[in-house]
mmCIF file of C-alpha atoms and ligand atoms in Angstrom:
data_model
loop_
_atom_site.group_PDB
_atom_site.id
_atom_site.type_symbol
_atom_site.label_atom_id
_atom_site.label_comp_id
_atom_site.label_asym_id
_atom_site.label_seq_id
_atom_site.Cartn_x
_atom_site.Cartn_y
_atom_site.Cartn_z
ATOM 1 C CA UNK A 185 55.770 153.702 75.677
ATOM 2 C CA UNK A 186 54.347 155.984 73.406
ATOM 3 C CA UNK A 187 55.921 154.165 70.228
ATOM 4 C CA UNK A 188 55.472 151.143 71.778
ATOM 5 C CA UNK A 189 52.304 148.855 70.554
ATOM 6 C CA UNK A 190 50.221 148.595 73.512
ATOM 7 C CA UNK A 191 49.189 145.084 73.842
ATOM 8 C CA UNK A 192 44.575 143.672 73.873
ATOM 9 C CA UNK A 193 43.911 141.534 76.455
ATOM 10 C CA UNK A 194 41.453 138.737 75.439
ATOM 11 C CA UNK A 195 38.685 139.527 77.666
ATOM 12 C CA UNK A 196 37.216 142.860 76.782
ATOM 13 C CA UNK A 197 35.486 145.142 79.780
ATOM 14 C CA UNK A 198 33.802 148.251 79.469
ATOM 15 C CA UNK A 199 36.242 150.787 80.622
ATOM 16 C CA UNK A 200 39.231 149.252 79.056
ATOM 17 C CA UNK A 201 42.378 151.406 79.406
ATOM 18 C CA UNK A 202 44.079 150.698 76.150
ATOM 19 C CA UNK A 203 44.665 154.203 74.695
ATOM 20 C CA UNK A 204 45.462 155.442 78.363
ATOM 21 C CA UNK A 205 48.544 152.631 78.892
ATOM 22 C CA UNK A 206 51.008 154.911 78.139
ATOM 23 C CA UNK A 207 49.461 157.919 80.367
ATOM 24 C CA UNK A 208 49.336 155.412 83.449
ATOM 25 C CA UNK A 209 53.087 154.349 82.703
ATOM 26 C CA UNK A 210 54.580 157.429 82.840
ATOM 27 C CA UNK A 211 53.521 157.914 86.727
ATOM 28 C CA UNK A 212 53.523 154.041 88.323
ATOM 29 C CA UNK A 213 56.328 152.338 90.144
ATOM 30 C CA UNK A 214 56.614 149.055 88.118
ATOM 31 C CA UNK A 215 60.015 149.387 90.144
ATOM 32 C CA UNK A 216 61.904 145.405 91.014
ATOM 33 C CA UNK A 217 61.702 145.681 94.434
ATOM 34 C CA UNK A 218 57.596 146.855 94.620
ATOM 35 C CA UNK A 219 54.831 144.881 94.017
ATOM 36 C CA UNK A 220 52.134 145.791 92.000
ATOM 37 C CA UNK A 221 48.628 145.731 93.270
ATOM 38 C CA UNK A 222 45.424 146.093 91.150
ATOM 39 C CA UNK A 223 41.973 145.532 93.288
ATOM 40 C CA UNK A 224 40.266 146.475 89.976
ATOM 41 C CA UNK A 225 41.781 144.398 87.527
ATOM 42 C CA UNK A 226 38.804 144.567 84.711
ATOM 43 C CA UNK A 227 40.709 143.015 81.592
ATOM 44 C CA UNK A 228 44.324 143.829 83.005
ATOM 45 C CA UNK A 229 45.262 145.914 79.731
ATOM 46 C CA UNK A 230 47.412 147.600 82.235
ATOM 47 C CA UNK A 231 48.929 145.242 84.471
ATOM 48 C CA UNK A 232 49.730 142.999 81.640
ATOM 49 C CA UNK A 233 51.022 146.269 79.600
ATOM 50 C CA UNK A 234 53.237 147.401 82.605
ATOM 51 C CA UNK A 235 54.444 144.172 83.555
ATOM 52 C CA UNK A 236 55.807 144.471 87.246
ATOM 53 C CA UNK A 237 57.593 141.375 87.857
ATOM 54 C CA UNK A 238 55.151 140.863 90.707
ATOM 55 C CA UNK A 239 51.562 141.642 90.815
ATOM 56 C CA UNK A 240 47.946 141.045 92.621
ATOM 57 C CA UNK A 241 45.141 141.174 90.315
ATOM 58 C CA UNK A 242 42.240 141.086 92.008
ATOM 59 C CA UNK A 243 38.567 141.966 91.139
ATOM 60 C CA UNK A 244 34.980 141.420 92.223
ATOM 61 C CA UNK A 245 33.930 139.875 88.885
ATOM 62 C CA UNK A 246 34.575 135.758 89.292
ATOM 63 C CA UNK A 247 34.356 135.194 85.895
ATOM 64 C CA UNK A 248 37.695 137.426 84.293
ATOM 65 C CA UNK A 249 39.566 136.314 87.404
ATOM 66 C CA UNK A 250 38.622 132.507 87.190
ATOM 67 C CA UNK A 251 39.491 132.919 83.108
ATOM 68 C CA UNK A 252 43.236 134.189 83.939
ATOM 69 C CA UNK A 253 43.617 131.559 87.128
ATOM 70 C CA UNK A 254 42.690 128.642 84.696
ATOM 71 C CA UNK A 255 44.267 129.744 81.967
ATOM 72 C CA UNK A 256 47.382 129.952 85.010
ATOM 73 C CA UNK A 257 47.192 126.483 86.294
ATOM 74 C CA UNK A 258 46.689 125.156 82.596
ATOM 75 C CA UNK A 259 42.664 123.743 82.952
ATOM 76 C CA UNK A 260 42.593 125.807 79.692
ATOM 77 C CA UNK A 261 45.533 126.385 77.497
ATOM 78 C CA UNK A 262 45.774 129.031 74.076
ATOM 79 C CA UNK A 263 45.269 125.485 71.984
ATOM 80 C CA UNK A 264 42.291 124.669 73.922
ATOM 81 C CA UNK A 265 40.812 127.955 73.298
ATOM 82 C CA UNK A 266 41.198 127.249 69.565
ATOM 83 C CA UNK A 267 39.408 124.600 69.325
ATOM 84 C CA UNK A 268 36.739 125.859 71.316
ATOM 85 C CA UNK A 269 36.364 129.135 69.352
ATOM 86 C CA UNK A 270 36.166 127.104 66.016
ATOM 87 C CA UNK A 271 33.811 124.798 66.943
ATOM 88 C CA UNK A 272 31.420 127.194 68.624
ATOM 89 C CA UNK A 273 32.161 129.296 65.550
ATOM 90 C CA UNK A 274 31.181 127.431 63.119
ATOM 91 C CA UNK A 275 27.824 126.327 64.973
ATOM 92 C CA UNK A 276 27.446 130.166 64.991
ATOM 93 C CA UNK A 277 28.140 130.329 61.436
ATOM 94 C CA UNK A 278 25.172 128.266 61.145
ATOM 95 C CA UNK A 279 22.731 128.988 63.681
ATOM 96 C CA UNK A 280 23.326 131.949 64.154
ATOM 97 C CA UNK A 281 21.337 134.135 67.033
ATOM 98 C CA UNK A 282 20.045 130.567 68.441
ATOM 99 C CA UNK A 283 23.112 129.597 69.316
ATOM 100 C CA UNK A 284 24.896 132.609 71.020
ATOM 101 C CA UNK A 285 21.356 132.174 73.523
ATOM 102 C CA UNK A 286 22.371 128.007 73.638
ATOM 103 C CA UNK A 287 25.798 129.439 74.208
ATOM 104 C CA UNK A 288 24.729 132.046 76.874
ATOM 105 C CA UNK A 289 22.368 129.851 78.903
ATOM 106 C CA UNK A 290 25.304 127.657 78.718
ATOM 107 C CA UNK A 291 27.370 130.177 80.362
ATOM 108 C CA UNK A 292 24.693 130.869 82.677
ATOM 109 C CA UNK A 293 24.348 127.369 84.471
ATOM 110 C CA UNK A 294 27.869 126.101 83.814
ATOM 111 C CA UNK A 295 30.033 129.521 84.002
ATOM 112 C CA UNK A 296 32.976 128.223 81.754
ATOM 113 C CA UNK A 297 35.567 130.362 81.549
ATOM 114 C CA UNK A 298 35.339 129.448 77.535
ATOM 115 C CA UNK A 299 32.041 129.792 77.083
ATOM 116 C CA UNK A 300 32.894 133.086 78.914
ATOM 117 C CA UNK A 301 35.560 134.124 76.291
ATOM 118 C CA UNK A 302 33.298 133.014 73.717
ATOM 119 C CA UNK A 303 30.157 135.199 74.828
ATOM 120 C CA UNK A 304 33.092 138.478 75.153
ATOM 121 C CA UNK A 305 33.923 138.331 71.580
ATOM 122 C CA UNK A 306 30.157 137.680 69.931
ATOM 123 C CA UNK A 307 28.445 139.835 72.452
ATOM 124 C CA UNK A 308 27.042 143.472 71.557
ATOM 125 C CA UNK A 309 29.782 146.068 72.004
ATOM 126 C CA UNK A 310 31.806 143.123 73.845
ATOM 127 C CA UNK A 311 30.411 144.066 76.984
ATOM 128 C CA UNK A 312 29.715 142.538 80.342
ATOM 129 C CA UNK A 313 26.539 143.151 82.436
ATOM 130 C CA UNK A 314 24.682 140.684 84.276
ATOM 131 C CA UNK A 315 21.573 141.175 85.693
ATOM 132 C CA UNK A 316 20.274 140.747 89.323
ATOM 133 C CA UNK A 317 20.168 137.131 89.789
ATOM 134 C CA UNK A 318 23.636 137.682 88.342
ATOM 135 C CA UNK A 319 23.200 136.190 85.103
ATOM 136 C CA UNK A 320 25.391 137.083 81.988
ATOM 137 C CA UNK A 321 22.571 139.403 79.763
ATOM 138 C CA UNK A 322 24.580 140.987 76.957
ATOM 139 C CA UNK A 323 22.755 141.067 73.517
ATOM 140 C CA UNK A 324 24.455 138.910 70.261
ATOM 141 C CA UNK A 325 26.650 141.036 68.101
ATOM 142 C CA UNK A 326 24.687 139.704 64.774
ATOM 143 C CA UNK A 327 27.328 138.695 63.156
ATOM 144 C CA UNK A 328 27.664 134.842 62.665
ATOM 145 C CA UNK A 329 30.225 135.217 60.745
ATOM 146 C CA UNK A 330 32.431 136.686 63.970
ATOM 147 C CA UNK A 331 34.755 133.352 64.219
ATOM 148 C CA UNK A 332 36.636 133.841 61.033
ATOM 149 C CA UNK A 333 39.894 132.001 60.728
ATOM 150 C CA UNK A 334 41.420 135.366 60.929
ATOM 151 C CA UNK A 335 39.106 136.519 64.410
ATOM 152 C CA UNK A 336 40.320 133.201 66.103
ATOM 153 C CA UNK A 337 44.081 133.613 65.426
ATOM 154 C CA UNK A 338 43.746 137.112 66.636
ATOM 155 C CA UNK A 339 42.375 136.083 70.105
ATOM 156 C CA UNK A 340 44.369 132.636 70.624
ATOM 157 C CA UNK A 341 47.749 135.044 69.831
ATOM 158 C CA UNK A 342 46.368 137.701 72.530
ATOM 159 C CA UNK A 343 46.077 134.344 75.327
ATOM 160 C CA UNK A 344 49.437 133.342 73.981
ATOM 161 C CA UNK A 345 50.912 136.529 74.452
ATOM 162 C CA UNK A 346 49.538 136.006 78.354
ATOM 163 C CA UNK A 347 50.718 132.406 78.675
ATOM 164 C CA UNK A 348 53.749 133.724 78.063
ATOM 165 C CA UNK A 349 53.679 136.718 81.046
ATOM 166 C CA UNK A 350 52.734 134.233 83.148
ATOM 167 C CA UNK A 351 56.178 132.023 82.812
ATOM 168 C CA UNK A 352 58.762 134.555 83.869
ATOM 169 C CA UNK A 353 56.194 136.677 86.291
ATOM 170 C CA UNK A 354 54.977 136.072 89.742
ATOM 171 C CA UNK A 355 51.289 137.189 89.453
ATOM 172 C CA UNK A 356 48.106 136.248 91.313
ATOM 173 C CA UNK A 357 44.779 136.698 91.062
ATOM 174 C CA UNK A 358 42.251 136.917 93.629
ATOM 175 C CA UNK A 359 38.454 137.517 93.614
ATOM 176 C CA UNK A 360 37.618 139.802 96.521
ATOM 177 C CA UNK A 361 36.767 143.101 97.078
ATOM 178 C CA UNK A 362 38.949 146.321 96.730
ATOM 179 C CA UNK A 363 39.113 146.872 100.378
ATOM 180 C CA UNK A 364 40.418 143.049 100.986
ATOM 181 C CA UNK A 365 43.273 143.408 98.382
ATOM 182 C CA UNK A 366 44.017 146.979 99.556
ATOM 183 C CA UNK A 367 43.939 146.032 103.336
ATOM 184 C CA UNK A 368 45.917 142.808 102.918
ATOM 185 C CA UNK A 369 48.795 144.582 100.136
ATOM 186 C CA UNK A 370 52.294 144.157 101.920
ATOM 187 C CA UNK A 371 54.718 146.409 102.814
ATOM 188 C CA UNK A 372 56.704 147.003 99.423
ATOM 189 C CA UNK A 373 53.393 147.645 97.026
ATOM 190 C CA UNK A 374 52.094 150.184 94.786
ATOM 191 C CA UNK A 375 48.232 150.536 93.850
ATOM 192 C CA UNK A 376 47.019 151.030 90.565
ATOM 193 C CA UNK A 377 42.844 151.597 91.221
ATOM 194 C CA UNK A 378 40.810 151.918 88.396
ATOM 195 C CA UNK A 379 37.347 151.433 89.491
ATOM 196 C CA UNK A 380 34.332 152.096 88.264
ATOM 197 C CA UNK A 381 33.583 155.540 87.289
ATOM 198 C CA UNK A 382 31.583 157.655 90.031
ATOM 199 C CA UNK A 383 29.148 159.798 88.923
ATOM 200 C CA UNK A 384 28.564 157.645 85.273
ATOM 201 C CA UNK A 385 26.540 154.704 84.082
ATOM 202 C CA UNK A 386 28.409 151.823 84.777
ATOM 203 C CA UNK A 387 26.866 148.061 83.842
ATOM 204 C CA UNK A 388 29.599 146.170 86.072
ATOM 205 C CA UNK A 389 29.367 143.777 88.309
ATOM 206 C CA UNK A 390 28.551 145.864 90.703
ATOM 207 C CA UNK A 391 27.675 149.063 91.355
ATOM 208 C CA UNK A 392 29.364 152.018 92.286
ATOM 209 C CA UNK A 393 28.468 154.873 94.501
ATOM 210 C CA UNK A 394 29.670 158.003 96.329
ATOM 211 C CA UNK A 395 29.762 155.854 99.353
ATOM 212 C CA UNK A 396 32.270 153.140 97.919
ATOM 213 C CA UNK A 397 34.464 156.353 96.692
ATOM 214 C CA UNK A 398 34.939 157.215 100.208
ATOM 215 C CA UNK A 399 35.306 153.555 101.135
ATOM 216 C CA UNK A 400 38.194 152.991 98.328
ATOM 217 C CA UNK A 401 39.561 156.234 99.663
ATOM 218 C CA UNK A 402 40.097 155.401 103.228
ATOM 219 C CA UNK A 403 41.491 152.423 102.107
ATOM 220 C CA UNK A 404 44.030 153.675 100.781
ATOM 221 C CA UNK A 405 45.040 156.232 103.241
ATOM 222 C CA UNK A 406 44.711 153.685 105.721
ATOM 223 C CA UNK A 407 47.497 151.231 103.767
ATOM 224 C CA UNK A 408 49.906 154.378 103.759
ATOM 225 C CA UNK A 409 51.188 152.841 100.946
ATOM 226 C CA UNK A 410 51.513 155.034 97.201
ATOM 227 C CA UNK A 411 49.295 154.795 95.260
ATOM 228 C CA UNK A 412 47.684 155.576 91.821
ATOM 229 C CA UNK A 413 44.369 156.034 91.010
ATOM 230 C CA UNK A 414 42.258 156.635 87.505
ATOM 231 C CA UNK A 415 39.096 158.821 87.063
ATOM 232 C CA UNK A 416 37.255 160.891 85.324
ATOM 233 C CA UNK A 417 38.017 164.875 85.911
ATOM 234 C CA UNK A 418 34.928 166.747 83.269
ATOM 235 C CA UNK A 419 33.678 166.601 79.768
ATOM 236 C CA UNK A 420 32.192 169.253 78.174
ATOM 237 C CA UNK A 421 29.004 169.379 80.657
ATOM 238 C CA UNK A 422 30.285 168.740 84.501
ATOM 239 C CA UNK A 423 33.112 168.194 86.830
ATOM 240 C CA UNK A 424 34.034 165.400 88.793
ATOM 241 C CA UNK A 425 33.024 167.094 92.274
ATOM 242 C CA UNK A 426 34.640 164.422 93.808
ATOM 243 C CA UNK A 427 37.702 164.952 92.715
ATOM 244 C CA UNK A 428 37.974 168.172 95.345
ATOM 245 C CA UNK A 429 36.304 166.579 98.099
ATOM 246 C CA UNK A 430 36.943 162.925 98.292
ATOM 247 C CA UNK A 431 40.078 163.355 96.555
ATOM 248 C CA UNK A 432 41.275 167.103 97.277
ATOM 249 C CA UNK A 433 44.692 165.948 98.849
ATOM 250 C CA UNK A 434 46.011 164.362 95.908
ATOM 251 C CA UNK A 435 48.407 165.350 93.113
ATOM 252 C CA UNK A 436 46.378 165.554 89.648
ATOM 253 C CA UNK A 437 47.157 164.906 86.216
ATOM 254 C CA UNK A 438 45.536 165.315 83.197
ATOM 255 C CA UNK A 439 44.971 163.344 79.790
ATOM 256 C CA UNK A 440 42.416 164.092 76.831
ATOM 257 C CA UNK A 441 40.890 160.765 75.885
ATOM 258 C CA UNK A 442 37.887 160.169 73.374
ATOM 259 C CA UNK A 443 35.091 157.161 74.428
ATOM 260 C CA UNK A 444 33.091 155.905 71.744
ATOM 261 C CA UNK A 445 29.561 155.054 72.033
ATOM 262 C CA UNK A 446 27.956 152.710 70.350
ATOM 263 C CA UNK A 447 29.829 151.072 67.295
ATOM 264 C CA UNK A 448 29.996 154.401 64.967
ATOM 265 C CA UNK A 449 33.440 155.503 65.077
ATOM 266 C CA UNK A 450 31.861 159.319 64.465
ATOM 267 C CA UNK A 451 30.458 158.848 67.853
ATOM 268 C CA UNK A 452 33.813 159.833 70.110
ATOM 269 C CA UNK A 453 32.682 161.991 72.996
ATOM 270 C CA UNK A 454 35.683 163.712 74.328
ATOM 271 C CA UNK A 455 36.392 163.343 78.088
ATOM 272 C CA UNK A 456 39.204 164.419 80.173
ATOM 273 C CA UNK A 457 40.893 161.836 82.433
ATOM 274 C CA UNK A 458 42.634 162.405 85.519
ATOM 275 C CA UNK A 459 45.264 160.359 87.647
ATOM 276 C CA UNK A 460 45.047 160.860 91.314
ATOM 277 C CA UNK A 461 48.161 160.193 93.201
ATOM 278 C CA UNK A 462 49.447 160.725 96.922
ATOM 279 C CA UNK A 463 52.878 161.704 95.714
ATOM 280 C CA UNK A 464 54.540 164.130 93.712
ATOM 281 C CA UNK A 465 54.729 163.478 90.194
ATOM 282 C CA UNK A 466 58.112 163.527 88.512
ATOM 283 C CA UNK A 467 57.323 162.283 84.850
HETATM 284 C C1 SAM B 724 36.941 150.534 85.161
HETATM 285 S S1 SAM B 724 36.894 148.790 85.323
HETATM 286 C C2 SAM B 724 38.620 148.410 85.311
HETATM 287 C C3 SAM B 724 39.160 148.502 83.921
HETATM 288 C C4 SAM B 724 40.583 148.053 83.793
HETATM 289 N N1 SAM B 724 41.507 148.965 84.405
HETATM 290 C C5 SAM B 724 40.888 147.919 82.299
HETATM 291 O O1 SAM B 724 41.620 148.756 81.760
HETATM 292 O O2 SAM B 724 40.356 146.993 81.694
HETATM 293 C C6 SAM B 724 36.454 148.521 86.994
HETATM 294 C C7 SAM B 724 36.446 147.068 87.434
HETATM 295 O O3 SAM B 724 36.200 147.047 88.844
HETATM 296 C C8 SAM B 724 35.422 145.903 89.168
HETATM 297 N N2 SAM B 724 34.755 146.191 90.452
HETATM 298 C C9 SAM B 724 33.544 146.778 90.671
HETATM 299 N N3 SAM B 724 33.307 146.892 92.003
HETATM 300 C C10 SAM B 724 34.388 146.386 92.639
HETATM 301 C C11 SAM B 724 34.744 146.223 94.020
HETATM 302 N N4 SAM B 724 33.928 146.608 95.009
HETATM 303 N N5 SAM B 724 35.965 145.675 94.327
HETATM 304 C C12 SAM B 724 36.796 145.259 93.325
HETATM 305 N N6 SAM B 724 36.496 145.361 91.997
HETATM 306 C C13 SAM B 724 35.316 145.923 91.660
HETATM 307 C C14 SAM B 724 34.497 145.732 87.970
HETATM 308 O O4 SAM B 724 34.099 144.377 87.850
HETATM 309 C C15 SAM B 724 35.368 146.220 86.800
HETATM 310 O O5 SAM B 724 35.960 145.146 86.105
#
């Protein structure tokens, strides 16, 4: 997969796995007969990327699961989007700050899975945070000019590209917690986990702990089944402590991967990934 183009999701999530795709490949079972379960979907860069023929996506964030199910049954369709970009883009255009906060508040009362989209792509850093009474907070981008002809084709071809997994794959998606998906996976499935990083600032949905490390790996032990799982293993300051205790029984592999902060492409702070696994690793 290394040659191969590596394909953007529409939604955005901090923590996307786009330059990793390739990494993760090389050690999952997309195999026919497995299914392919991800309790932390996020924006399903790999799921959609690896493509088992059958898949759980689940995730405790309603919002990117309700887009994907909609966009699934058909309530909103790649020409639908259109149309919504370029007419919220163009009151952008105009407006400008006012109306990503009309747009936002929108979001806030309504929760439209457009509106949703929408916010994702003129957002700062195309980020999602919410705060506590769970209300979409993410900062406009400042650029009213975002929804260019060019912008909008980009994004409608990206929920093409997924209409068109979802016609000749069997996928579902399901918002519940890790431990739900994981306890409920059937006999035939492999687990891709990617959740949020322990031990870093994470703005999810929710938050993550040394507590919910444990809980995710008992969870998994418990299913018996194999399964995969991404972290962090040290940057140039500390170690992943975890990965010895909570994780000291798994297989480890390792991948240099750069994270940029902020919007200044200088600012790439290196960080070495691991993949956990309780197998042996043959690629
Ligand atoms: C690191 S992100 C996943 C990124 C994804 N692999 C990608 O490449 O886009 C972790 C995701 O886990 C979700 N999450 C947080 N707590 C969770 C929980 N208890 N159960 C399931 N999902 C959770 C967050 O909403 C977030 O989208």
């Amino acid at each position: 997969m290394n040659d191969e183009k590596v394909f953007v999701p529409p939604i955005k999530t901090q923590g996307i796995k786009t330059k990793l795709v390739p990494f993760i490949k090389k050690y999952a079972d997309v195999d026919k007969n497995s299914i392919w379960i991800e309790p932390f979907f996020g924006s399903g860069v790999v799921g959609f990327n690896l493509a088992p023929e059958k898949a759980i996506f689940s995730e405790t964030n309603p919002y990117l699961v309700d887009f994907y199910l909609q966009l699934k049954k058909g309530t909103i369709t790649s020409q639908i989007i259109r149309e919504h970009l370029e007419e919220n883009g163009r009151l952008l255009s105009e407006k400008d700050e006012t109306y990503y906060y009309v747009v936002r508040e929108r979001f806030n009362s309504t929760h439209s899975p457009l509106d949703f989209l929408f916010l994702n792509r003129s957002c700062f850093n195309g980020m999602i945070r919410f705060n506590k009474r769970g209300e979409f907070n993410v900062p406009y981008c400042h650029k009213p000019q975002r929804f260019s002809k060019a912008y909008i084709t980009k994004v409608v071809n990206q929920v093409i590209h997924v209409e068109q997994l979802f016609r000749n794959h069997d996928w579902s998606f399901q918002c519940q917690s890790f431990e739900k998906t994981i306890s409920e996976a059937p006999g035939n499935a492999f687990i891709y986990c990617d959740p949020p990083y322990i031990g870093r600032h994470v703005d999810y949905y929710d938050s993550w702990d040394e507590e919910q490390e444990q809980r995710l790996c008992d969870a998994l032990k418990r299913s018996g089944h194999q399964f995969l799982l991404s972290t962090w293993d040290h940057n140039q300051y500390r170690e992943n402590q975890y990965l010895q205790t909570i994780w000291g029984f798994c297989s480890k592999v390792n991948q240099e991967h750069f994270y940029h902060v902020g919007a200044r492409e200088k600012n790439r702070v290196p960080m070495t990934e691991a993949l956990m696994m309780n197998f042996t690793p043959t690629g």
